[in-house]
Short mmCIF file of C-alpha atoms in Angstrom, two decimals:
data_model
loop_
_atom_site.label_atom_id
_atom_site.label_comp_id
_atom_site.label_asym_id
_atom_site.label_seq_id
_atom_site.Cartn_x
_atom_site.Cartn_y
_atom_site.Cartn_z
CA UNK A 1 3.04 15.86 -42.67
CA UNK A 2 0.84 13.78 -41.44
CA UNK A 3 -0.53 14.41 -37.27
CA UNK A 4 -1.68 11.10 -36.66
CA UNK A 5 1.25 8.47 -37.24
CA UNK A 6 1.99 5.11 -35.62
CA UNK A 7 4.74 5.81 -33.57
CA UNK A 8 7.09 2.56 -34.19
CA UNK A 9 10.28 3.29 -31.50
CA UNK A 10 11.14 5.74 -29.10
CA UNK A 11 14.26 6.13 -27.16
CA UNK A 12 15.53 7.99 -24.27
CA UNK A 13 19.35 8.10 -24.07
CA UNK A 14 21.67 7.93 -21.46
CA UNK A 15 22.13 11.87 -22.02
CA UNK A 16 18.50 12.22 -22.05
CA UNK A 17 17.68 13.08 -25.57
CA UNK A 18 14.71 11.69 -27.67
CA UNK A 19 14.36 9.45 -30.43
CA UNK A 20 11.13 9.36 -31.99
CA UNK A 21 10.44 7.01 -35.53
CA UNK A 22 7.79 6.81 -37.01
CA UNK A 23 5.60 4.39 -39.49
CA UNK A 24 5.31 6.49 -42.33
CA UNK A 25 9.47 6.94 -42.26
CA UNK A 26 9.65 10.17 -40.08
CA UNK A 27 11.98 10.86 -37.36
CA UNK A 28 11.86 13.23 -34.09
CA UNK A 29 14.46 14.12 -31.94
CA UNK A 30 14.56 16.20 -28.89
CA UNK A 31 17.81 17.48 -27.54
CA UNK A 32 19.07 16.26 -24.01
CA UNK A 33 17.50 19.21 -22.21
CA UNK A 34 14.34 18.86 -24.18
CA UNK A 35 14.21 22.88 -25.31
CA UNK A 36 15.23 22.05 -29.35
CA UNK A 37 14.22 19.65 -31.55
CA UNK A 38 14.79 18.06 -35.00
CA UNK A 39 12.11 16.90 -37.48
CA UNK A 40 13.07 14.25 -40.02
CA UNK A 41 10.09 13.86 -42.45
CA UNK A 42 9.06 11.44 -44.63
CA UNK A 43 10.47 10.74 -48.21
CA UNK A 44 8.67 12.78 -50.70
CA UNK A 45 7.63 10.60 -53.35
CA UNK A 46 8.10 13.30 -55.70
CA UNK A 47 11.91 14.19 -54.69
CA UNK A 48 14.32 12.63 -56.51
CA UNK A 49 15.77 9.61 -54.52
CA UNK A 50 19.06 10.33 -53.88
CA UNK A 51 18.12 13.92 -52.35
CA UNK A 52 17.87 14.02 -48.49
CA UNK A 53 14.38 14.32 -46.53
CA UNK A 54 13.76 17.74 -45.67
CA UNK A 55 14.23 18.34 -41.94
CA UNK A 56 12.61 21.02 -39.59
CA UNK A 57 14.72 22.52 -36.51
CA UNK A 58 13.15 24.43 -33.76
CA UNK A 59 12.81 25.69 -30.04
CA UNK A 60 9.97 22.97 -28.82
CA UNK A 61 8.18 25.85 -27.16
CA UNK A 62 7.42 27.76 -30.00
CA UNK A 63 6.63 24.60 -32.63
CA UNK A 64 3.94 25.03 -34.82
CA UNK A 65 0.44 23.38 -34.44
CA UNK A 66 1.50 20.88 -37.58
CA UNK A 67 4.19 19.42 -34.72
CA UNK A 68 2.74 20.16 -31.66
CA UNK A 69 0.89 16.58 -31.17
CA UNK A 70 3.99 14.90 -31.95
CA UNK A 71 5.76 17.29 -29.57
CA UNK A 72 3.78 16.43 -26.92
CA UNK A 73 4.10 12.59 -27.30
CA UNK A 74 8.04 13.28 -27.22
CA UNK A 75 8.13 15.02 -24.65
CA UNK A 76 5.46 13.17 -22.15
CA UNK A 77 8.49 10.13 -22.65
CA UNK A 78 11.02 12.30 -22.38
CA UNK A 79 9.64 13.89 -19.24
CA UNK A 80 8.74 10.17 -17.88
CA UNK A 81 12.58 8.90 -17.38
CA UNK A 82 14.07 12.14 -16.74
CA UNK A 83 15.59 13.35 -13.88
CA UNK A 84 14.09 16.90 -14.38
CA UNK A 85 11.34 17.20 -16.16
CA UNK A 86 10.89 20.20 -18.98
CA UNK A 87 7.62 22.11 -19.01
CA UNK A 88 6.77 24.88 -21.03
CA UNK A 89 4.03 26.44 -20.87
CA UNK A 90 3.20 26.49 -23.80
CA UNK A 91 3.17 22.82 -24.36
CA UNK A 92 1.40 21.75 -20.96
CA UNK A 93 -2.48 21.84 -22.01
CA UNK A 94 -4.59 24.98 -19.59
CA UNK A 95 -6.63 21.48 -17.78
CA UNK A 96 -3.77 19.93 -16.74
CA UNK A 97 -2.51 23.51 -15.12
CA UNK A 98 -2.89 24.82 -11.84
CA UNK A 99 -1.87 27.85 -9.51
CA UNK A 100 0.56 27.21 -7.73
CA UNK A 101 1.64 29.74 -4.53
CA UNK A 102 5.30 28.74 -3.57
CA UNK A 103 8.27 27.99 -5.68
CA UNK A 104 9.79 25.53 -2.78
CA UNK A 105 9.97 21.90 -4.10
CA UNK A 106 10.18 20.04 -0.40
CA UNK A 107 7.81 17.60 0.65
CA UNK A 108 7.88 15.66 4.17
CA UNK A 109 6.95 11.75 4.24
CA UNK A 110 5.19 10.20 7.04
CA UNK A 111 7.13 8.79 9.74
CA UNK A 112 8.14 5.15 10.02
CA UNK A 113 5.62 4.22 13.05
CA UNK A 114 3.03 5.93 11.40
CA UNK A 115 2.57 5.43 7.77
CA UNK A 116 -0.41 3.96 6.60
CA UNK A 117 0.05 2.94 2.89
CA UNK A 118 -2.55 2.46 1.21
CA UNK A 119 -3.43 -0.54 -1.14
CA UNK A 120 -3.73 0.08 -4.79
CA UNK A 121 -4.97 -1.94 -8.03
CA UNK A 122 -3.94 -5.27 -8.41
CA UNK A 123 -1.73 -5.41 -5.16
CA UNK A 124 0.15 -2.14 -5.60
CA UNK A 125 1.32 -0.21 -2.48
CA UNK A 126 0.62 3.68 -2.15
CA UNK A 127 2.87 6.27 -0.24
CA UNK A 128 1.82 10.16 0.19
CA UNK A 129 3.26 12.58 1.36
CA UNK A 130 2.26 14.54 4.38
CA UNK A 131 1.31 18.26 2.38
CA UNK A 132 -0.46 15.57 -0.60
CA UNK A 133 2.03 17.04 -3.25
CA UNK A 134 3.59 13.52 -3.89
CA UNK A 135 2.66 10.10 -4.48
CA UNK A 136 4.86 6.88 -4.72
CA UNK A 137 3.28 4.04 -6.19
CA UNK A 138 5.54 0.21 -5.83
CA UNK A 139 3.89 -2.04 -8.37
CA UNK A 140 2.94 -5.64 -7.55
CA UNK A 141 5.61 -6.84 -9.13
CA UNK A 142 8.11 -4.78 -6.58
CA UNK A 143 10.24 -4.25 -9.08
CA UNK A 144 9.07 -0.85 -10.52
CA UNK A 145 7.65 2.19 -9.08
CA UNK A 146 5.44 5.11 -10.41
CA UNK A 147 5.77 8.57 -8.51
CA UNK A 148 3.41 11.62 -9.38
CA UNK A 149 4.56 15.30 -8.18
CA UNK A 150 3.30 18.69 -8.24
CA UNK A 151 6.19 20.40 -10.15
CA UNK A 152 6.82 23.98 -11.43
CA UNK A 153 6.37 25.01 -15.28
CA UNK A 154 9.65 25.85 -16.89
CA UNK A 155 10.84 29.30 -16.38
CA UNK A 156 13.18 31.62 -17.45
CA UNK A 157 16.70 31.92 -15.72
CA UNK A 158 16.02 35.32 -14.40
CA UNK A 159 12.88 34.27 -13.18
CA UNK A 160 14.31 31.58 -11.34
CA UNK A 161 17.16 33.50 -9.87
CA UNK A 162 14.80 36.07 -8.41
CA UNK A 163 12.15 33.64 -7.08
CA UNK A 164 14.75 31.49 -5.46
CA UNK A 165 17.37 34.29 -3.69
CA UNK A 166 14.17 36.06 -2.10
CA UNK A 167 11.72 33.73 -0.99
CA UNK A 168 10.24 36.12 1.70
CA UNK A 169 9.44 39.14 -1.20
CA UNK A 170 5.86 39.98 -1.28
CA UNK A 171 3.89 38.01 -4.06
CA UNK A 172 3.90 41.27 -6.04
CA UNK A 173 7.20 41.77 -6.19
CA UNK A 174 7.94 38.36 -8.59
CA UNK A 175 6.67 39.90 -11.83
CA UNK A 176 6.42 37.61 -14.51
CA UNK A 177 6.90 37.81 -18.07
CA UNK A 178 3.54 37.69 -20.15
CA UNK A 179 3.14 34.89 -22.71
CA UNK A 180 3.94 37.33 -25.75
CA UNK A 181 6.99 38.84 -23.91
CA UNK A 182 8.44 35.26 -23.53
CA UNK A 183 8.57 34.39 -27.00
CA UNK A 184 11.25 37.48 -27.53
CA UNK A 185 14.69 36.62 -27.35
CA UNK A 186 17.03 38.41 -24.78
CA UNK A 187 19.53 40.37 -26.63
CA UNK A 188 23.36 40.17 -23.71
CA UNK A 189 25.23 41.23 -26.57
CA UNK A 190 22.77 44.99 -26.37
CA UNK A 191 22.56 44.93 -22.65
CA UNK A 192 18.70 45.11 -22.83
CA UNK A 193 17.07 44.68 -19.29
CA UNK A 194 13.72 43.50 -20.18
CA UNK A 195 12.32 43.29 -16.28
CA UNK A 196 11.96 47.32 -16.82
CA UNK A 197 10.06 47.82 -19.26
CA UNK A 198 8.07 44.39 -18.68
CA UNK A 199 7.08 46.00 -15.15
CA UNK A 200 6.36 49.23 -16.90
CA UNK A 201 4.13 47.75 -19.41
CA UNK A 202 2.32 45.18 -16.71
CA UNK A 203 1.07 47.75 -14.43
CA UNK A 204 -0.92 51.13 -15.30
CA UNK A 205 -0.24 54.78 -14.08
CA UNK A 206 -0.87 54.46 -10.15
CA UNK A 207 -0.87 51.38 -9.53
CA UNK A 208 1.39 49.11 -7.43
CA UNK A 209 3.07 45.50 -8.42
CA UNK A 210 1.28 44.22 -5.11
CA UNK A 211 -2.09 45.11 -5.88
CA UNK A 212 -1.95 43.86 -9.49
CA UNK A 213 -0.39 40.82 -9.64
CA UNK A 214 -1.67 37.45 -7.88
CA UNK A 215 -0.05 34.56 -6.92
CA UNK A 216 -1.67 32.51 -8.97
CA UNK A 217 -0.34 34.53 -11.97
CA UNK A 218 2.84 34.34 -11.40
CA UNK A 219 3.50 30.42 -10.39
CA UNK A 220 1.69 27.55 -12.67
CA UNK A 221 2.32 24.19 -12.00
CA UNK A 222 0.85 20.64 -13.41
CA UNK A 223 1.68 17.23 -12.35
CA UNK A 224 4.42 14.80 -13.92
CA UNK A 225 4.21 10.93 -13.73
CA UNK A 226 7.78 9.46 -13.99
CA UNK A 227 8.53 6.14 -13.87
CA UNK A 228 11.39 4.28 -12.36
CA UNK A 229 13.65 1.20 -11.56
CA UNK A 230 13.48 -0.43 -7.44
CA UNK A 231 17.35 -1.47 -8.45
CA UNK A 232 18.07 1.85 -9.57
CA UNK A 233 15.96 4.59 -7.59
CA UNK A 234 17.03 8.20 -7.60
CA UNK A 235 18.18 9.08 -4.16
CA UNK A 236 15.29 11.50 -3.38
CA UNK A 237 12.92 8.44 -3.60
CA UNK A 238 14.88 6.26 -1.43
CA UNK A 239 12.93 6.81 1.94
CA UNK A 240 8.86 6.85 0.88
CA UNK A 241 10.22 3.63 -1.35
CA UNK A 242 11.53 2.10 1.60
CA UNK A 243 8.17 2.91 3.35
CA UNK A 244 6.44 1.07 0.57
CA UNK A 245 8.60 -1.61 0.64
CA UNK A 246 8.22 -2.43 4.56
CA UNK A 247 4.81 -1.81 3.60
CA UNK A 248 4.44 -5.18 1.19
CA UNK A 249 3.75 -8.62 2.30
CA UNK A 250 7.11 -9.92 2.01
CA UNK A 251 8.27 -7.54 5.03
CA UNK A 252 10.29 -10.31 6.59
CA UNK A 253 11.78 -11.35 3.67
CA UNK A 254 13.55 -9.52 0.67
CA UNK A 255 10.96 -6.81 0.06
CA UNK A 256 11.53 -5.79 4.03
CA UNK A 257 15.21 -6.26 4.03
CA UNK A 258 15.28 -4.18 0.71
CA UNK A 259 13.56 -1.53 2.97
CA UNK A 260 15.55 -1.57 5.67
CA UNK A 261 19.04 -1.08 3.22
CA UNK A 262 17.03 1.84 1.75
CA UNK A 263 16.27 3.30 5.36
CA UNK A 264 19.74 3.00 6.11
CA UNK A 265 20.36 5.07 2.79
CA UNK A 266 17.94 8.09 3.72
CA UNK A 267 17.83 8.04 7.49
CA UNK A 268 14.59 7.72 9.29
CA UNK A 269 15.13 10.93 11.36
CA UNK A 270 12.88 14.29 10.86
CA UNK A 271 15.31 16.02 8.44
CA UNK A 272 15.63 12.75 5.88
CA UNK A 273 12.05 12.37 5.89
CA UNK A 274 11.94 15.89 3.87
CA UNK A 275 12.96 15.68 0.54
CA UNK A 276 13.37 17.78 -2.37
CA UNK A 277 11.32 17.48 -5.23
CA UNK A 278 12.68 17.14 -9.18
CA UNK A 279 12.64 20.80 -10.56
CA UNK A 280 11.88 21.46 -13.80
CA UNK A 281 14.12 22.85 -16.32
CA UNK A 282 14.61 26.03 -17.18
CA UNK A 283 13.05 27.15 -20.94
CA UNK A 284 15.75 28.09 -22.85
CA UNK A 285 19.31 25.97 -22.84
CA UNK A 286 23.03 27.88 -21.82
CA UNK A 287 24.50 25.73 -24.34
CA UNK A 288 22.54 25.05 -27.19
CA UNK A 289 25.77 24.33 -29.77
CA UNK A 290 26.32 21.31 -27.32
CA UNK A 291 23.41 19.62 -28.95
CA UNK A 292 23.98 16.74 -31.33
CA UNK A 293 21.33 15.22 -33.70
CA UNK A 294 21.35 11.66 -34.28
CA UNK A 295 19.83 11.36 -37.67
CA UNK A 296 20.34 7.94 -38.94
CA UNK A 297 21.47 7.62 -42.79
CA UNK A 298 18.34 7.82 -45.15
CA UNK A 299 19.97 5.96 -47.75
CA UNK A 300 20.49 2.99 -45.45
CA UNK A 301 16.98 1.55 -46.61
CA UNK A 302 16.86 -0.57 -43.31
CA UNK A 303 13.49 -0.22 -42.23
CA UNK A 304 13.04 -3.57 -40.04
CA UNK A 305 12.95 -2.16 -36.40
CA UNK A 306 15.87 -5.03 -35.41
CA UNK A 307 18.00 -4.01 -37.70
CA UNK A 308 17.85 0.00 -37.14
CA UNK A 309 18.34 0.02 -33.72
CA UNK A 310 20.65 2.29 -31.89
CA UNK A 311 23.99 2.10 -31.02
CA UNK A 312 24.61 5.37 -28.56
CA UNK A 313 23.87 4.24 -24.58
CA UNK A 314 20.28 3.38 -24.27
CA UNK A 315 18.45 4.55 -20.99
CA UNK A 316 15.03 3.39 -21.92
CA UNK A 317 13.01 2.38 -25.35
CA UNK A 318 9.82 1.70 -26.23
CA UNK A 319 9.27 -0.98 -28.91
CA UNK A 320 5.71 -2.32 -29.77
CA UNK A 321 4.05 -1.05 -26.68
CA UNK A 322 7.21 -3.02 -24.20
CA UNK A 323 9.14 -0.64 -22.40
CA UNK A 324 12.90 -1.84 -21.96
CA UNK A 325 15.05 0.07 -19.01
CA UNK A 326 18.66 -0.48 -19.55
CA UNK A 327 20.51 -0.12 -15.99
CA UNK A 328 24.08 0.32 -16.25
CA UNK A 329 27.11 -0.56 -14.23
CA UNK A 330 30.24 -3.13 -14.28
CA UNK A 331 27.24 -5.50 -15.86
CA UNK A 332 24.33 -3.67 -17.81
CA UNK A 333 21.07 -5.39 -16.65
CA UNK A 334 17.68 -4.69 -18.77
CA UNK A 335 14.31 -4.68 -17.62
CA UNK A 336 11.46 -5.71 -19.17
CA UNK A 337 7.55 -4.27 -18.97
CA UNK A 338 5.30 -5.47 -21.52
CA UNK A 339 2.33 -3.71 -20.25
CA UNK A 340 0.59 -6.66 -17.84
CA UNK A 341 2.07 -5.39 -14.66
CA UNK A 342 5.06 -7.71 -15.02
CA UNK A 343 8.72 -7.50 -15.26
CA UNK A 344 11.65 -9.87 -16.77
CA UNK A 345 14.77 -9.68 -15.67
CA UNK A 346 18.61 -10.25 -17.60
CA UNK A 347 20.20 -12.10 -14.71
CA UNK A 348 23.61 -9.77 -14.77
CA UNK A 349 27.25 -12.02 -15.87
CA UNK A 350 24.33 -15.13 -16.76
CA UNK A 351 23.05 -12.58 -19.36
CA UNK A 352 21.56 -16.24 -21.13
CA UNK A 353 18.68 -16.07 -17.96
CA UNK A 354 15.45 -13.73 -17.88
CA UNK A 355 13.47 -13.68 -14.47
CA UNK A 356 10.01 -13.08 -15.37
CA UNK A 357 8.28 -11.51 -11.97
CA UNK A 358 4.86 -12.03 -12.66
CA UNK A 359 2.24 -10.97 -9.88
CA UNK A 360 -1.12 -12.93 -8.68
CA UNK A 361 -3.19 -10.32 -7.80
CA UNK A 362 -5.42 -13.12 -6.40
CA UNK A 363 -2.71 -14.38 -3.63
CA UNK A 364 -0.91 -11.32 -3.87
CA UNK A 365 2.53 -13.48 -4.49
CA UNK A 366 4.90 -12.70 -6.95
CA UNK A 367 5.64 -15.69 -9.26
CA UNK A 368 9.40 -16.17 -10.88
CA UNK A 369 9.74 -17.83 -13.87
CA UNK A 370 13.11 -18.40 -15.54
CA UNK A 371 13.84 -18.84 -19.32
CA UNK A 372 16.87 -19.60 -21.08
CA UNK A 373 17.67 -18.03 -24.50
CA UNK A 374 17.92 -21.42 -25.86
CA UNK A 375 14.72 -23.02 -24.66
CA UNK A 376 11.95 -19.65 -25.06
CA UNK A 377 8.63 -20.15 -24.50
CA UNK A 378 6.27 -20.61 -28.09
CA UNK A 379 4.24 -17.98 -28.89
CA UNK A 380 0.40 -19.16 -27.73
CA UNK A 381 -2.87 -17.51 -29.68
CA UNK A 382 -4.23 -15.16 -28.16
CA UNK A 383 -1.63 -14.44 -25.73
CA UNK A 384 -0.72 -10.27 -25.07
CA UNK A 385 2.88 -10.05 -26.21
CA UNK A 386 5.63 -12.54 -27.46
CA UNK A 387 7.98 -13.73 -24.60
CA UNK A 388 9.92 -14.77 -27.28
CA UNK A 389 10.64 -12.22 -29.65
CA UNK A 390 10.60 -9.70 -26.55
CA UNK A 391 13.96 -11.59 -24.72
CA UNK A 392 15.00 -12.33 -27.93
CA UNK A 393 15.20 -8.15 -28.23
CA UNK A 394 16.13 -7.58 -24.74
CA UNK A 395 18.94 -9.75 -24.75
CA UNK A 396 21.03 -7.81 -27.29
CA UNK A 397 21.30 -5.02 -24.63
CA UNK A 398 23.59 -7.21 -22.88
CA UNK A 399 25.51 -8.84 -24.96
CA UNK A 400 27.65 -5.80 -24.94
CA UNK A 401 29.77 -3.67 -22.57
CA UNK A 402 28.20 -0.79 -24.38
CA UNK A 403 24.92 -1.49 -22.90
CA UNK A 404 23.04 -0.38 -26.03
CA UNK A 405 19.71 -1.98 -28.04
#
C-alpha cells in the first residue's frame, strides 16, 4: 500500500473513534479508545470485482512500519478532540519525548489579580500555568481555543495502579516494564505475575531496584495540542479560559461577561485555580469486543465526498483542509474553521444563518458577517476556500436532529 496518500476525510465520532479515507480508495479506522485499528485497502485491480478489499486488523501499538505513518496521522486527530489522549510509546517519535519525574497531572493557574496574559500572533491571548506544564491559547476570533499539556505516555493498568496508590514509594520501587516485555500479552486465565520475573530480569545479582532504576526511566512524557470549542469547553479549562477571556479587549462587553459566567463555573478561590490535567489512556482496552468497525459498503461505488458522508453522530471532520465541530444539544450547532483564523457559525433553531467571526488583526476587532443559505457569497479567484460550498456542507449537520455530516 501506498505511505504517502492524500488523505480526503477524517472523522472523529461522538464515541471517539476514527475515520480515515483516503484518495487512492483506502480506509482507516481507529477504535473509540484508540488501542485497535482497521485497515481498508485499496481495490486490487487484479481481484475480481465483486470480491471484497482485503482489510488489516491490529493493536495500533504494535503496527507495522507499512502503517505506521498513517497511524500516526490518525491518531495526532484522534488525540486532538479527545478527552484523553492515547500515547504509546511506541508511536510517540524519541524527539518529541521527555523524562518526566511525577505521575501527578495537577497544574495551578495564576490568580485573578495577577495574571499577566500574554499576547500572541495575530491578536491571540496566552494563559500559563504557574509550574509552565500548560498553556491555553483563545484565538482572535474568541471563539476557539488551543491548549498544550505535558501529559503521561500510555501505560499499562498495573503500572498505573501502582504509581497512583503509592505516590510517596521511592523512585526505585516503580519498576517498569522494558519495551520487549510490553509487547507480551498477560496471560489471567494462567495466573502469570509478570512484575516477578520482570524485576528479576531488570536488576543483576546484588543489586537494589533503587540504585538501578532512574526516574527518568520509568516516567516519559511528550506534549499534546488539543483543540476545542469557547461554547463547549471541558470543565477543567473553564477557569485559565475565563482568565483569557477577561484578558481580551472586549472585557466590558461579551468576551468579559463570558468570563465572569466561566469564573462563576470554576471558582476563583486557591483550590479551583488547581486543576487536573487530561490523562492519557491506558495501552491496552478492558473491552476490546465492544469495538465496532464502520466500514462503509465497497460496492456502493459512491466516491464523491458529499455523497459518502457519515451518518453515525459526528464530533468533528476534516474535509479539504476545513475543520467542522459539531456541538450537540436540544439544537446541534456546527462550527466552522477553514484555516484563516476564522470561524462561521449555524445560528441554532435559524439553522438558514452562518455568523462568520472574522478577526482584524490590524484593529484587533472581530468582524460578523451573516449569510443566508439562499443568498451565499460567489466564489472570487484567488480567494483561500469557498464560503459557498463550505456552508453549503456545514449546513447539512443541522438539518437534522441526528446532528450528523
Amino acid at each position: 500500500m501506498e505511505i504517502n496518500v492524500n488523505v480526503s476525510l477524517m472523522i472523529t465520532y461522538e464515541d471517539e473513534s476514527v475515520d480515515v479515507r483516503y484518495s487512492n480508495g483506502a480506509q482507516l479506522q481507529l477504535s473509540p479508545c484508540g488501542s485497535e485499528f482497521m485497515l481498508v485497502k485499496p481495490r486490487d485491480p487484479s481481484r475480481h470485482p465483486l470480491q471484497p478489499p482485503e482489510r488489516v486488523r491490529g493493536r495500533t501499538r504494535f503496527t507495522i512500519s507499512d502503517y505506521k505513518e498513517l497511524l500516526l496521522a490518525a491518531l495526532t486527530f484522534r488525540n486532538t478532540y479527545a478527552s484523553r489522549p492515547y500515547l504509546p510509546e511506541e508511536l510517540v517519535p524519541p524527539e518529541h519525548r521527555q523524562p518526566f519525574f511525577s505521575v501527578d497531572s495537577a497544574v495551578r493557574w495564576p490568580e485573578r489579580s495577577s495574571c499577566v496574559a500574554e499576547p500572541g500572533a495575530r491578536g491571540a491571548i496566552i494563559v500559563k500555568s504557574e509550574e509552565g506544564r500548560a498553556v491555553l491559547i483563545l484565538s482572535p476570533s474568541g471563539k476557539e481555543f488551543s491548549v498544550q499539556f505535558t501529559c503521561n505516555l500510555s501505560q499499562n493498568k498495573n503500572q498505573l495502579c501502582s504509581s497512583e496508590s503509592s505516590p510517596g514509594r521511592e523512585a526505585g520501587d516503580l519498576i517498569h516494564l522494558s519495551s520487549n516485555d510490553e509487547t507480551k500479552d498477560v496471560d489471567h486465565s494462567r495466573g502469570s505475575r509478570r512484575d516477578e520475573p520482570i524485576r528479576s530480569r531488570s536488576l543483576s545479582p546484588g543489586t537494589t531496584s533503587t540504585a538501578q532504576s532512574k526516574p527518568e526511566e520509568m516516567f516519559q512524557s511528550t506534549t499534546v495540542i488539543q483543540h476545542h470549542s469557547t461554547s463547549e469547553p471541558d470543565p477543567v479549562w473553564f477557569y485559565p479560559l475565563s482568565l483569557a477571556r477577561l484578558s481580551t479587549p472586549g472585557e466590558d462587553g461579551a468576551d468579559g461577561e463570558r468570563g465572569s459566567n466561566l469564573l462563576q463555573k470554576s471558582d476563583a478561590s486557591n483550590i479551583q485555580r488547581s486543576s487536573q490535567l487530561p490523562q492519557a489512556l491506558p495501552l491496552t482496552c478492558s473491552a476490546p469486543h465492544w469495538h465496532r468497525w464502520k466500514i462503509k459498503d465497497p460496492l456502493a461505488g459512491k466516491d464523491h465526498l458529499d455523497q459518502d458522508l457519515p451518518t453515525e453522530l459526528v464530533k468533528v471532520m476534516w474535509c479539504q483542509g476545513v475543520t467542522y465541530r459539531i456541538l450537540s444539544g436540544a439544537v446541534s450547532v456546527v462550527e466552522v474553521s477553514p484555516g484563516d483564523g476564522s470561524v462561521m457559525c449555524s445560528n441554532g433553531v435559524l439553522s438558514s444563518y452562518f455568523t462568520h467571526h472574522k478577526p482584524d488583526p490590524q484593529s484587533g476587532q472581530v468582524k460578523e458577517i451573516t449569510y443566508h443559505l439562499d443568498n451565499l457569497p460567489p466564489d472570487a479567484p484567488g480567494q483561500l476556500y469557498s464560503v459557498r460550498s463550505v456552508v453549503s456542507r456545514a449546513s447539512r449537520s443541522v438539518t437534522t436532529s441526528s446532528g450528523s455530516i
